[in-house]
Amino acid sequence: MRAVVFERYGEPAEVREVPDPVPAPHGVVVRVEATGLCRSDWHGWMGHDPDIALPHVPGHELAGVVEAVGAGVGGWRAGDRVTVPFVCACGSCPSCAAGDQQVCERQTQPGFTHWGSFAEFVALDRADVNLVAMPEEMSFGTAASLGCRFATAYRAVVQQGRVAAGEWVAVHGCGGVGLSAVMIAVASGARVVAVDVSPGALELARKFGAVECVNAATTDDTAAAVRELTGGGAQLSLDALGSPVTCAASVNGLRRRGRHVQVGLLPSDTGSTPVPMARVVALELQLLGSHGMAAHTYPPMLELVGAGILRPDLLVTSTIPLTESPAALAKMGKAPGAGVTVIEPWR
């Protein structure tokens, strides 16, 4: 099969022929029809996840058709149209038993713990626990955007953030996950302030319902701007980018007893990130993390998509062939881009 492979962190990847994967007894092999290009893939390519074994094939947001099925799989067969969360759970640890597969203690992640979906085929573990059936009317490109960014945003806003109608929600960083969060918060009846350095990203945020936008490239103190626009601060704020600056701005832009949700990854040489804890204590703020979404919790989100209330298809702003993926991956560090870029490996 053809796949995007890199031999060293941060050095150019290339498309080459590699052996086809085979399914584990509990797993499947999926023919990849579409896969998203995500900033998390860039983090892996840069070496921010030191557990990635080289050479490596990135890619973790995917949708496709089951090609081969392991002998121990009961619920799926060749030809099924599927997508999958980026966290593949074991299904048997205490976290999984509690329904929290997104923080499984023995999780695997395509594109990180093993070769991923920037390829014509990808192997996925524990299929009966992790696969999600695609609605027949949903395109592969739309389904690919669900596995990481849209599902992550849905859990961050609805399940972790507990958004309520009428609340102010600030979204710091309007790439794929941030724009997803804007759309989901608006659909929940919230008023959204979008913060980004890109006028194009802010334009998309306004298109998806943000009532206020803050250009971080021309605003000295984005947290102060959010507090002013919301009359005292947001009730819920998300760092959808992942940087010390956006994390602190998200916390500082909250009103009393507000909720901060950290969605973007925060790589650090020291393993920690400064947080304005004095404000957290004084205002009784809540700090929450959000790490994907378990497969069994997809149905309510899919119902909203099927009803047209949520439109993840509108977030797909670019579709590229596999041959353009290495260059697009390298650009993610400096210019993550507005919206979601989808790779169609068979093009």
PDB file of C-alpha atoms in Angstrom, residues 97-341:
ATOM      1  CA  ALA A  97     -15.692  -0.580  32.896  1.00  0.00           C
ATOM      2  CA  ALA A  98     -16.806   2.849  34.144  1.00  0.00           C
ATOM      3  CA  GLY A  99     -17.625   3.945  30.590  1.00  0.00           C
ATOM      4  CA  ASP A 100     -14.583   6.209  30.310  1.00  0.00           C
ATOM      5  CA  GLN A 101     -12.926   4.595  27.299  1.00  0.00           C
ATOM      6  CA  GLN A 102     -11.441   7.958  26.262  1.00  0.00           C
ATOM      7  CA  VAL A 103      -8.980   7.626  29.174  1.00  0.00           C
ATOM      8  CA  CYS A 104      -8.467   3.862  28.869  1.00  0.00           C
ATOM      9  CA  GLU A 105      -5.468   2.663  30.847  1.00  0.00           C
ATOM     10  CA  ARG A 106      -4.282   0.450  27.960  1.00  0.00           C
ATOM     11  CA  GLN A 107      -5.376   2.593  25.049  1.00  0.00           C
ATOM     12  CA  THR A 108      -3.913   2.514  21.579  1.00  0.00           C
ATOM     13  CA  GLN A 109      -3.998   5.378  19.112  1.00  0.00           C
ATOM     14  CA  PRO A 110      -3.579   4.974  15.351  1.00  0.00           C
ATOM     15  CA  GLY A 111      -0.877   7.335  14.191  1.00  0.00           C
ATOM     16  CA  PHE A 112       0.803   7.330  17.612  1.00  0.00           C
ATOM     17  CA  THR A 113       1.087   3.926  19.290  1.00  0.00           C
ATOM     18  CA  HIS A 114       1.078   2.220  15.877  1.00  0.00           C
ATOM     19  CA  TRP A 115       0.951   3.142  12.199  1.00  0.00           C
ATOM     20  CA  GLY A 116      -1.942   5.400  11.317  1.00  0.00           C
ATOM     21  CA  SER A 117      -4.288   6.447   8.557  1.00  0.00           C
ATOM     22  CA  PHE A 118      -2.111   8.525   6.193  1.00  0.00           C
ATOM     23  CA  ALA A 119      -2.245   5.362   4.141  1.00  0.00           C
ATOM     24  CA  GLU A 120      -4.525   3.269   1.989  1.00  0.00           C
ATOM     25  CA  PHE A 121      -5.171   0.836   4.858  1.00  0.00           C
ATOM     26  CA  VAL A 122      -4.986   1.061   8.660  1.00  0.00           C
ATOM     27  CA  ALA A 123      -5.206  -1.572  11.403  1.00  0.00           C
ATOM     28  CA  LEU A 124      -7.484  -0.809  14.360  1.00  0.00           C
ATOM     29  CA  ASP A 125      -7.591  -2.588  17.725  1.00  0.00           C
ATOM     30  CA  ARG A 126     -10.541  -3.955  19.720  1.00  0.00           C
ATOM     31  CA  ALA A 127     -13.047  -3.400  16.945  1.00  0.00           C
ATOM     32  CA  ASP A 128     -16.099  -4.440  18.958  1.00  0.00           C
ATOM     33  CA  VAL A 129     -15.332  -1.717  21.509  1.00  0.00           C
ATOM     34  CA  ASN A 130     -14.140   1.069  19.227  1.00  0.00           C
ATOM     35  CA  LEU A 131     -15.731   1.102  15.794  1.00  0.00           C
ATOM     36  CA  VAL A 132     -18.641   3.449  15.089  1.00  0.00           C
ATOM     37  CA  ALA A 133     -21.085   2.742  12.256  1.00  0.00           C
ATOM     38  CA  MET A 134     -21.320   5.636   9.804  1.00  0.00           C
ATOM     39  CA  PRO A 135     -24.803   6.859   8.881  1.00  0.00           C
ATOM     40  CA  GLU A 136     -25.460   5.951   5.258  1.00  0.00           C
ATOM     41  CA  GLU A 137     -26.030   9.566   4.266  1.00  0.00           C
ATOM     42  CA  MET A 138     -22.747  10.790   5.787  1.00  0.00           C
ATOM     43  CA  SER A 139     -19.751  11.325   3.512  1.00  0.00           C
ATOM     44  CA  PHE A 140     -16.390   9.821   4.386  1.00  0.00           C
ATOM     45  CA  GLY A 141     -14.842  13.296   4.562  1.00  0.00           C
ATOM     46  CA  THR A 142     -17.397  14.416   7.141  1.00  0.00           C
ATOM     47  CA  ALA A 143     -17.006  11.225   9.165  1.00  0.00           C
ATOM     48  CA  ALA A 144     -13.218  11.611   9.193  1.00  0.00           C
ATOM     49  CA  SER A 145     -13.582  15.006  10.875  1.00  0.00           C
ATOM     50  CA  LEU A 146     -15.532  13.436  13.763  1.00  0.00           C
ATOM     51  CA  GLY A 147     -12.912  11.084  15.191  1.00  0.00           C
ATOM     52  CA  CYS A 148     -10.688  13.696  16.763  1.00  0.00           C
ATOM     53  CA  ARG A 149     -11.597  17.350  16.373  1.00  0.00           C
ATOM     54  CA  PHE A 150     -15.382  17.374  16.250  1.00  0.00           C
ATOM     55  CA  ALA A 151     -15.923  14.599  18.794  1.00  0.00           C
ATOM     56  CA  THR A 152     -13.240  16.096  21.044  1.00  0.00           C
ATOM     57  CA  ALA A 153     -14.954  19.492  20.833  1.00  0.00           C
ATOM     58  CA  TYR A 154     -18.364  17.931  21.518  1.00  0.00           C
ATOM     59  CA  ARG A 155     -17.116  16.254  24.674  1.00  0.00           C
ATOM     60  CA  ALA A 156     -15.223  19.382  25.753  1.00  0.00           C
ATOM     61  CA  VAL A 157     -18.217  21.686  25.338  1.00  0.00           C
ATOM     62  CA  VAL A 158     -21.148  19.434  26.242  1.00  0.00           C
ATOM     63  CA  GLN A 159     -19.872  16.642  28.493  1.00  0.00           C
ATOM     64  CA  GLN A 160     -16.892  18.217  30.250  1.00  0.00           C
ATOM     65  CA  GLY A 161     -17.780  21.916  29.926  1.00  0.00           C
ATOM     66  CA  ARG A 162     -21.493  21.373  30.722  1.00  0.00           C
ATOM     67  CA  VAL A 163     -22.475  24.275  28.510  1.00  0.00           C
ATOM     68  CA  ALA A 164     -25.888  25.834  29.193  1.00  0.00           C
ATOM     69  CA  ALA A 165     -28.094  27.992  27.010  1.00  0.00           C
ATOM     70  CA  GLY A 166     -27.426  31.695  27.501  1.00  0.00           C
ATOM     71  CA  GLU A 167     -23.892  31.252  28.804  1.00  0.00           C
ATOM     72  CA  TRP A 168     -20.889  33.037  27.372  1.00  0.00           C
ATOM     73  CA  VAL A 169     -18.330  30.640  25.897  1.00  0.00           C
ATOM     74  CA  ALA A 170     -14.855  31.779  24.845  1.00  0.00           C
ATOM     75  CA  VAL A 171     -12.956  29.675  22.311  1.00  0.00           C
ATOM     76  CA  HIS A 172      -9.224  30.359  22.087  1.00  0.00           C
ATOM     77  CA  GLY A 173      -7.877  29.025  18.796  1.00  0.00           C
ATOM     78  CA  CYS A 174     -10.178  28.566  15.813  1.00  0.00           C
ATOM     79  CA  GLY A 175      -8.640  25.716  13.889  1.00  0.00           C
ATOM     80  CA  GLY A 176     -10.625  22.533  13.342  1.00  0.00           C
ATOM     81  CA  VAL A 177     -11.352  21.760  17.004  1.00  0.00           C
ATOM     82  CA  GLY A 178     -11.991  25.412  17.874  1.00  0.00           C
ATOM     83  CA  LEU A 179     -14.440  25.956  15.032  1.00  0.00           C
ATOM     84  CA  SER A 180     -16.149  22.701  15.996  1.00  0.00           C
ATOM     85  CA  ALA A 181     -16.461  24.041  19.551  1.00  0.00           C
ATOM     86  CA  VAL A 182     -17.945  27.296  18.233  1.00  0.00           C
ATOM     87  CA  MET A 183     -20.562  25.408  16.225  1.00  0.00           C
ATOM     88  CA  ILE A 184     -21.450  23.059  19.087  1.00  0.00           C
ATOM     89  CA  ALA A 185     -21.679  25.842  21.698  1.00  0.00           C
ATOM     90  CA  VAL A 186     -23.916  27.937  19.421  1.00  0.00           C
ATOM     91  CA  ALA A 187     -26.159  24.931  18.761  1.00  0.00           C
ATOM     92  CA  SER A 188     -26.429  24.544  22.552  1.00  0.00           C
ATOM     93  CA  GLY A 189     -27.778  28.087  22.881  1.00  0.00           C
ATOM     94  CA  ALA A 190     -24.576  29.721  24.137  1.00  0.00           C
ATOM     95  CA  ARG A 191     -23.099  33.059  23.083  1.00  0.00           C
ATOM     96  CA  VAL A 192     -19.593  32.597  21.721  1.00  0.00           C
ATOM     97  CA  VAL A 193     -16.515  34.824  21.675  1.00  0.00           C
ATOM     98  CA  ALA A 194     -13.928  33.484  19.218  1.00  0.00           C
ATOM     99  CA  VAL A 195     -10.239  34.329  19.646  1.00  0.00           C
ATOM    100  CA  ASP A 196      -7.586  33.733  16.988  1.00  0.00           C
ATOM    101  CA  VAL A 197      -4.688  35.418  15.184  1.00  0.00           C
ATOM    102  CA  SER A 198      -6.139  34.674  11.743  1.00  0.00           C
ATOM    103  CA  PRO A 199      -8.816  36.922  10.213  1.00  0.00           C
ATOM    104  CA  GLY A 200      -9.860  33.982   8.025  1.00  0.00           C
ATOM    105  CA  ALA A 201     -10.393  31.734  11.023  1.00  0.00           C
ATOM    106  CA  LEU A 202     -12.386  34.452  12.795  1.00  0.00           C
ATOM    107  CA  GLU A 203     -14.506  34.926   9.681  1.00  0.00           C
ATOM    108  CA  LEU A 204     -15.364  31.227   9.747  1.00  0.00           C
ATOM    109  CA  ALA A 205     -16.105  31.434  13.475  1.00  0.00           C
ATOM    110  CA  ARG A 206     -18.548  34.264  12.837  1.00  0.00           C
ATOM    111  CA  LYS A 207     -20.080  32.238   9.985  1.00  0.00           C
ATOM    112  CA  PHE A 208     -20.676  29.388  12.445  1.00  0.00           C
ATOM    113  CA  GLY A 209     -22.393  31.668  14.948  1.00  0.00           C
ATOM    114  CA  ALA A 210     -19.802  33.474  17.087  1.00  0.00           C
ATOM    115  CA  VAL A 211     -21.302  36.786  18.162  1.00  0.00           C
ATOM    116  CA  GLU A 212     -17.948  38.386  19.026  1.00  0.00           C
ATOM    117  CA  CYS A 213     -14.453  37.919  17.646  1.00  0.00           C
ATOM    118  CA  VAL A 214     -11.084  38.952  19.085  1.00  0.00           C
ATOM    119  CA  ASN A 215      -8.027  39.188  16.833  1.00  0.00           C
ATOM    120  CA  ALA A 216      -5.182  38.043  19.067  1.00  0.00           C
ATOM    121  CA  ALA A 217      -2.622  39.402  16.597  1.00  0.00           C
ATOM    122  CA  THR A 218      -3.782  42.979  17.209  1.00  0.00           C
ATOM    123  CA  THR A 219      -5.080  42.738  20.800  1.00  0.00           C
ATOM    124  CA  ASP A 220      -2.563  43.096  23.630  1.00  0.00           C
ATOM    125  CA  ASP A 221      -4.674  41.372  26.296  1.00  0.00           C
ATOM    126  CA  THR A 222      -7.188  38.931  24.859  1.00  0.00           C
ATOM    127  CA  ALA A 223      -8.430  37.880  28.309  1.00  0.00           C
ATOM    128  CA  ALA A 224      -9.311  41.482  29.136  1.00  0.00           C
ATOM    129  CA  ALA A 225     -11.072  41.780  25.778  1.00  0.00           C
ATOM    130  CA  VAL A 226     -13.130  38.665  26.531  1.00  0.00           C
ATOM    131  CA  ARG A 227     -14.069  39.972  29.991  1.00  0.00           C
ATOM    132  CA  GLU A 228     -15.163  43.290  28.504  1.00  0.00           C
ATOM    133  CA  LEU A 229     -17.206  41.738  25.690  1.00  0.00           C
ATOM    134  CA  THR A 230     -18.966  39.336  28.056  1.00  0.00           C
ATOM    135  CA  GLY A 231     -19.657  41.785  30.851  1.00  0.00           C
ATOM    136  CA  GLY A 232     -17.309  40.196  33.371  1.00  0.00           C
ATOM    137  CA  GLY A 233     -15.967  37.038  31.765  1.00  0.00           C
ATOM    138  CA  ALA A 234     -17.070  33.812  30.131  1.00  0.00           C
ATOM    139  CA  GLN A 235     -18.788  31.070  32.110  1.00  0.00           C
ATOM    140  CA  LEU A 236     -16.966  28.486  29.975  1.00  0.00           C
ATOM    141  CA  SER A 237     -13.678  28.898  28.140  1.00  0.00           C
ATOM    142  CA  LEU A 238     -11.661  26.483  26.014  1.00  0.00           C
ATOM    143  CA  ASP A 239      -8.036  26.497  24.951  1.00  0.00           C
ATOM    144  CA  ALA A 240      -8.488  24.756  21.607  1.00  0.00           C
ATOM    145  CA  LEU A 241      -4.972  25.537  20.374  1.00  0.00           C
ATOM    146  CA  GLY A 242      -2.619  24.437  23.126  1.00  0.00           C
ATOM    147  CA  SER A 243       0.011  26.963  24.179  1.00  0.00           C
ATOM    148  CA  PRO A 244       0.982  28.615  27.469  1.00  0.00           C
ATOM    149  CA  VAL A 245      -0.368  31.908  26.124  1.00  0.00           C
ATOM    150  CA  THR A 246      -3.781  30.591  25.096  1.00  0.00           C
ATOM    151  CA  CYS A 247      -4.108  28.457  28.238  1.00  0.00           C
ATOM    152  CA  ALA A 248      -3.478  31.456  30.500  1.00  0.00           C
ATOM    153  CA  ALA A 249      -5.748  33.698  28.428  1.00  0.00           C
ATOM    154  CA  SER A 250      -8.558  31.150  28.664  1.00  0.00           C
ATOM    155  CA  VAL A 251      -8.283  30.998  32.468  1.00  0.00           C
ATOM    156  CA  ASN A 252      -7.902  34.774  32.840  1.00  0.00           C
ATOM    157  CA  GLY A 253     -10.955  35.430  30.686  1.00  0.00           C
ATOM    158  CA  LEU A 254     -13.334  33.568  33.006  1.00  0.00           C
ATOM    159  CA  ARG A 255     -15.786  35.112  35.443  1.00  0.00           C
ATOM    160  CA  ARG A 256     -16.236  33.893  38.992  1.00  0.00           C
ATOM    161  CA  ARG A 257     -16.773  30.126  39.254  1.00  0.00           C
ATOM    162  CA  GLY A 258     -16.141  29.753  35.542  1.00  0.00           C
ATOM    163  CA  ARG A 259     -14.915  26.567  33.853  1.00  0.00           C
ATOM    164  CA  HIS A 260     -11.750  26.228  31.772  1.00  0.00           C
ATOM    165  CA  VAL A 261     -11.391  23.179  29.504  1.00  0.00           C
ATOM    166  CA  GLN A 262      -7.949  22.363  28.123  1.00  0.00           C
ATOM    167  CA  VAL A 263      -8.353  20.737  24.733  1.00  0.00           C
ATOM    168  CA  GLY A 264      -5.170  21.580  22.819  1.00  0.00           C
ATOM    169  CA  LEU A 265      -2.028  19.643  23.643  1.00  0.00           C
ATOM    170  CA  LEU A 266       0.603  21.539  25.637  1.00  0.00           C
ATOM    171  CA  PRO A 267       4.069  20.192  24.850  1.00  0.00           C
ATOM    172  CA  SER A 268       6.688  21.472  27.264  1.00  0.00           C
ATOM    173  CA  ASP A 269      10.401  20.883  27.803  1.00  0.00           C
ATOM    174  CA  THR A 270       9.775  20.723  31.546  1.00  0.00           C
ATOM    175  CA  GLY A 271       6.589  18.677  31.385  1.00  0.00           C
ATOM    176  CA  SER A 272       4.473  21.428  32.971  1.00  0.00           C
ATOM    177  CA  THR A 273       2.702  24.644  31.932  1.00  0.00           C
ATOM    178  CA  PRO A 274       2.305  27.799  34.055  1.00  0.00           C
ATOM    179  CA  VAL A 275      -1.323  28.422  35.032  1.00  0.00           C
ATOM    180  CA  PRO A 276      -2.607  31.549  36.866  1.00  0.00           C
ATOM    181  CA  MET A 277      -3.549  29.580  39.985  1.00  0.00           C
ATOM    182  CA  ALA A 278      -4.057  32.659  42.165  1.00  0.00           C
ATOM    183  CA  ARG A 279      -7.029  33.564  39.967  1.00  0.00           C
ATOM    184  CA  VAL A 280      -8.238  29.950  40.034  1.00  0.00           C
ATOM    185  CA  VAL A 281      -8.315  30.022  43.833  1.00  0.00           C
ATOM    186  CA  ALA A 282      -9.725  33.526  44.244  1.00  0.00           C
ATOM    187  CA  LEU A 283     -12.587  33.015  41.776  1.00  0.00           C
ATOM    188  CA  GLU A 284     -13.155  29.297  42.493  1.00  0.00           C
ATOM    189  CA  LEU A 285     -12.529  28.398  38.871  1.00  0.00           C
ATOM    190  CA  GLN A 286     -12.676  24.836  37.585  1.00  0.00           C
ATOM    191  CA  LEU A 287      -9.872  23.450  35.407  1.00  0.00           C
ATOM    192  CA  LEU A 288     -10.828  20.465  33.256  1.00  0.00           C
ATOM    193  CA  GLY A 289      -9.124  18.360  30.643  1.00  0.00           C
ATOM    194  CA  SER A 290     -10.788  16.767  27.638  1.00  0.00           C
ATOM    195  CA  HIS A 291      -9.308  13.812  25.784  1.00  0.00           C
ATOM    196  CA  GLY A 292     -11.424  12.606  22.907  1.00  0.00           C
ATOM    197  CA  MET A 293     -14.763  10.822  23.230  1.00  0.00           C
ATOM    198  CA  ALA A 294     -15.691   7.187  23.770  1.00  0.00           C
ATOM    199  CA  ALA A 295     -17.308   5.326  20.873  1.00  0.00           C
ATOM    200  CA  HIS A 296     -20.405   4.439  22.907  1.00  0.00           C
ATOM    201  CA  THR A 297     -21.179   8.154  23.472  1.00  0.00           C
ATOM    202  CA  TYR A 298     -21.309   9.028  19.748  1.00  0.00           C
ATOM    203  CA  PRO A 299     -25.082   8.477  19.182  1.00  0.00           C
ATOM    204  CA  PRO A 300     -26.372  11.814  20.641  1.00  0.00           C
ATOM    205  CA  MET A 301     -23.817  13.717  18.554  1.00  0.00           C
ATOM    206  CA  LEU A 302     -24.672  11.716  15.433  1.00  0.00           C
ATOM    207  CA  GLU A 303     -28.377  12.403  15.998  1.00  0.00           C
ATOM    208  CA  LEU A 304     -27.699  16.153  15.997  1.00  0.00           C
ATOM    209  CA  VAL A 305     -25.626  15.772  12.832  1.00  0.00           C
ATOM    210  CA  GLY A 306     -28.371  13.730  11.174  1.00  0.00           C
ATOM    211  CA  ALA A 307     -30.958  16.375  12.109  1.00  0.00           C
ATOM    212  CA  GLY A 308     -28.816  19.117  10.543  1.00  0.00           C
ATOM    213  CA  ILE A 309     -28.380  20.904  13.880  1.00  0.00           C
ATOM    214  CA  LEU A 310     -24.645  20.265  13.759  1.00  0.00           C
ATOM    215  CA  ARG A 311     -22.873  20.582  10.391  1.00  0.00           C
ATOM    216  CA  PRO A 312     -19.358  19.143  10.582  1.00  0.00           C
ATOM    217  CA  ASP A 313     -19.341  18.958   6.788  1.00  0.00           C
ATOM    218  CA  LEU A 314     -19.076  22.763   6.695  1.00  0.00           C
ATOM    219  CA  LEU A 315     -15.777  22.577   8.569  1.00  0.00           C
ATOM    220  CA  VAL A 316     -14.063  20.721   5.719  1.00  0.00           C
ATOM    221  CA  THR A 317     -12.422  23.536   3.784  1.00  0.00           C
ATOM    222  CA  SER A 318      -9.791  21.609   1.820  1.00  0.00           C
ATOM    223  CA  THR A 319      -9.359  18.136   0.328  1.00  0.00           C
ATOM    224  CA  ILE A 320      -5.931  16.949  -0.824  1.00  0.00           C
ATOM    225  CA  PRO A 321      -4.422  13.741  -2.227  1.00  0.00           C
ATOM    226  CA  LEU A 322      -1.955  11.607  -0.298  1.00  0.00           C
ATOM    227  CA  THR A 323       0.953  13.001  -2.331  1.00  0.00           C
ATOM    228  CA  GLU A 324       0.384  16.504  -0.910  1.00  0.00           C
ATOM    229  CA  SER A 325       0.180  15.313   2.697  1.00  0.00           C
ATOM    230  CA  PRO A 326       3.889  15.527   3.668  1.00  0.00           C
ATOM    231  CA  ALA A 327       4.100  19.220   2.736  1.00  0.00           C
ATOM    232  CA  ALA A 328       0.748  19.981   4.372  1.00  0.00           C
ATOM    233  CA  LEU A 329       1.883  18.220   7.565  1.00  0.00           C
ATOM    234  CA  ALA A 330       5.054  20.312   7.737  1.00  0.00           C
ATOM    235  CA  LYS A 331       3.057  23.540   7.404  1.00  0.00           C
ATOM    236  CA  MET A 332       0.836  22.759  10.400  1.00  0.00           C
ATOM    237  CA  GLY A 333       3.350  24.204  12.884  1.00  0.00           C
ATOM    238  CA  LYS A 334       3.378  27.718  11.444  1.00  0.00           C
ATOM    239  CA  ALA A 335      -0.020  27.874   9.785  1.00  0.00           C
ATOM    240  CA  PRO A 336      -2.534  25.318  11.113  1.00  0.00           C
ATOM    241  CA  GLY A 337      -5.056  26.728   8.644  1.00  0.00           C
ATOM    242  CA  ALA A 338      -8.719  27.561   8.917  1.00  0.00           C
ATOM    243  CA  GLY A 339     -11.142  24.675   8.976  1.00  0.00           C
ATOM    244  CA  VAL A 340     -10.358  21.012   8.393  1.00  0.00           C
ATOM    245  CA  THR A 341      -8.153  19.562   5.661  1.00  0.00           C
TER     246      THR A 341
END
